[in-house]
Amino acid sequence: TNIGKTIAKSKMAVVYGGGNSGLMGAVATGALDVGGEVIGVYPEILKGKEPEHHGLSVLIHTKNMHERKMEMYNRSDAFIILPGGAGTM
């Protein structure tokens, strides 16, 4: 959660996959805890497999993983990669 808090306190938004679990879910929660902007990009294929993070500033639904990656790329200036699922690879 400290990474999310640090990003939010730096007046930057967190853009991530939109899930509520794992390290990225914790980053999102940390940013939200200090009033930061968090944009989730959640593909249809994950519905029922990974819970969405509720309470995000914006939650964008995409049709597939390709659209998700393009949306995240277009909204981001820098990337932090944390250990996670196969999508990170």
Short mmCIF file of C-alpha atoms in Angstrom, two decimals:
data_model
loop_
_atom_site.label_atom_id
_atom_site.label_comp_id
_atom_site.label_asym_id
_atom_site.label_seq_id
_atom_site.Cartn_x
_atom_site.Cartn_y
_atom_site.Cartn_z
CA THR A 1 0.00 0.00 0.00
CA ASN A 2 2.94 2.36 0.52
CA ILE A 3 3.63 2.48 -3.22
CA GLY A 4 0.05 3.58 -3.89
CA LYS A 5 0.20 6.19 -1.14
CA THR A 6 3.48 7.56 -2.48
CA ILE A 7 2.12 7.81 -6.03
CA ALA A 8 -1.05 9.55 -4.82
CA LYS A 9 0.85 11.98 -2.59
CA SER A 10 2.96 12.87 -5.64
CA LYS A 11 -0.27 13.96 -7.39
CA MET A 12 -0.05 11.16 -9.94
CA ALA A 13 -2.83 8.71 -10.79
CA VAL A 14 -2.54 4.95 -10.48
CA VAL A 15 -3.58 3.14 -13.68
CA TYR A 16 -3.88 -0.61 -13.28
CA GLY A 17 -5.93 -3.68 -14.15
CA GLY A 18 -8.92 -2.92 -11.92
CA GLY A 19 -8.83 -5.98 -9.66
CA ASN A 20 -9.24 -6.09 -5.90
CA SER A 21 -6.63 -8.72 -5.09
CA GLY A 22 -2.86 -9.11 -5.02
CA LEU A 23 -0.18 -6.50 -4.88
CA MET A 24 -1.82 -4.19 -7.43
CA GLY A 25 -5.08 -4.30 -5.50
CA ALA A 26 -3.09 -3.20 -2.44
CA VAL A 27 -1.43 -0.39 -4.43
CA ALA A 28 -4.86 0.84 -5.55
CA THR A 29 -6.23 0.69 -2.00
CA GLY A 30 -3.21 2.59 -0.68
CA ALA A 31 -3.70 5.38 -3.20
CA LEU A 32 -7.42 5.58 -2.45
CA ASP A 33 -6.74 5.69 1.30
CA VAL A 34 -4.98 9.03 0.88
CA GLY A 35 -7.45 10.47 -1.64
CA GLY A 36 -5.55 9.58 -4.80
CA GLU A 37 -6.95 9.02 -8.26
CA VAL A 38 -7.11 5.35 -9.29
CA ILE A 39 -8.13 4.23 -12.77
CA GLY A 40 -8.90 0.55 -13.25
CA VAL A 41 -9.03 -1.12 -16.67
CA TYR A 42 -10.92 -4.40 -16.39
CA PRO A 43 -11.43 -6.86 -19.27
CA GLU A 44 -14.60 -8.94 -19.67
CA ILE A 45 -12.59 -12.18 -19.54
CA LEU A 46 -11.86 -11.63 -15.83
CA LYS A 47 -15.51 -11.33 -14.78
CA GLY A 48 -16.19 -14.09 -12.28
CA LYS A 49 -12.47 -14.92 -12.00
CA GLU A 50 -11.10 -11.87 -10.22
CA PRO A 51 -13.25 -9.40 -8.29
CA GLU A 52 -13.34 -5.80 -9.47
CA HIS A 53 -12.05 -3.17 -7.06
CA HIS A 54 -15.05 -1.07 -6.00
CA GLY A 55 -14.60 2.56 -5.08
CA LEU A 56 -12.11 3.43 -7.83
CA SER A 57 -12.08 6.91 -9.32
CA VAL A 58 -12.78 5.36 -12.74
CA LEU A 59 -13.38 1.75 -13.78
CA ILE A 60 -13.16 1.14 -17.52
CA HIS A 61 -14.44 -2.14 -18.98
CA THR A 62 -12.77 -3.50 -22.10
CA LYS A 63 -13.74 -6.33 -24.45
CA ASN A 64 -10.40 -8.11 -24.26
CA MET A 65 -6.82 -8.06 -22.94
CA HIS A 66 -5.50 -6.24 -26.03
CA GLU A 67 -7.90 -3.33 -25.48
CA ARG A 68 -6.99 -3.35 -21.79
CA LYS A 69 -3.27 -3.06 -22.50
CA MET A 70 -3.81 -0.29 -25.06
CA GLU A 71 -6.04 1.65 -22.65
CA MET A 72 -3.48 1.34 -19.87
CA TYR A 73 -0.63 2.31 -22.21
CA ASN A 74 -2.48 5.38 -23.48
CA ARG A 75 -3.24 6.60 -19.94
CA SER A 76 0.23 6.01 -18.44
CA ASP A 77 3.50 7.90 -18.36
CA ALA A 78 5.53 5.34 -16.40
CA PHE A 79 5.20 1.72 -15.32
CA ILE A 80 5.95 -0.22 -12.15
CA ILE A 81 5.88 -3.98 -12.45
CA LEU A 82 5.24 -6.01 -9.30
CA PRO A 83 5.19 -9.80 -9.02
CA GLY A 84 1.80 -10.99 -10.12
CA GLY A 85 -0.08 -13.08 -12.60
CA ALA A 86 0.69 -14.10 -16.13
CA GLY A 87 -0.75 -10.84 -17.48
CA THR A 88 2.31 -8.98 -16.23
CA MET A 89 4.59 -11.10 -18.39
#
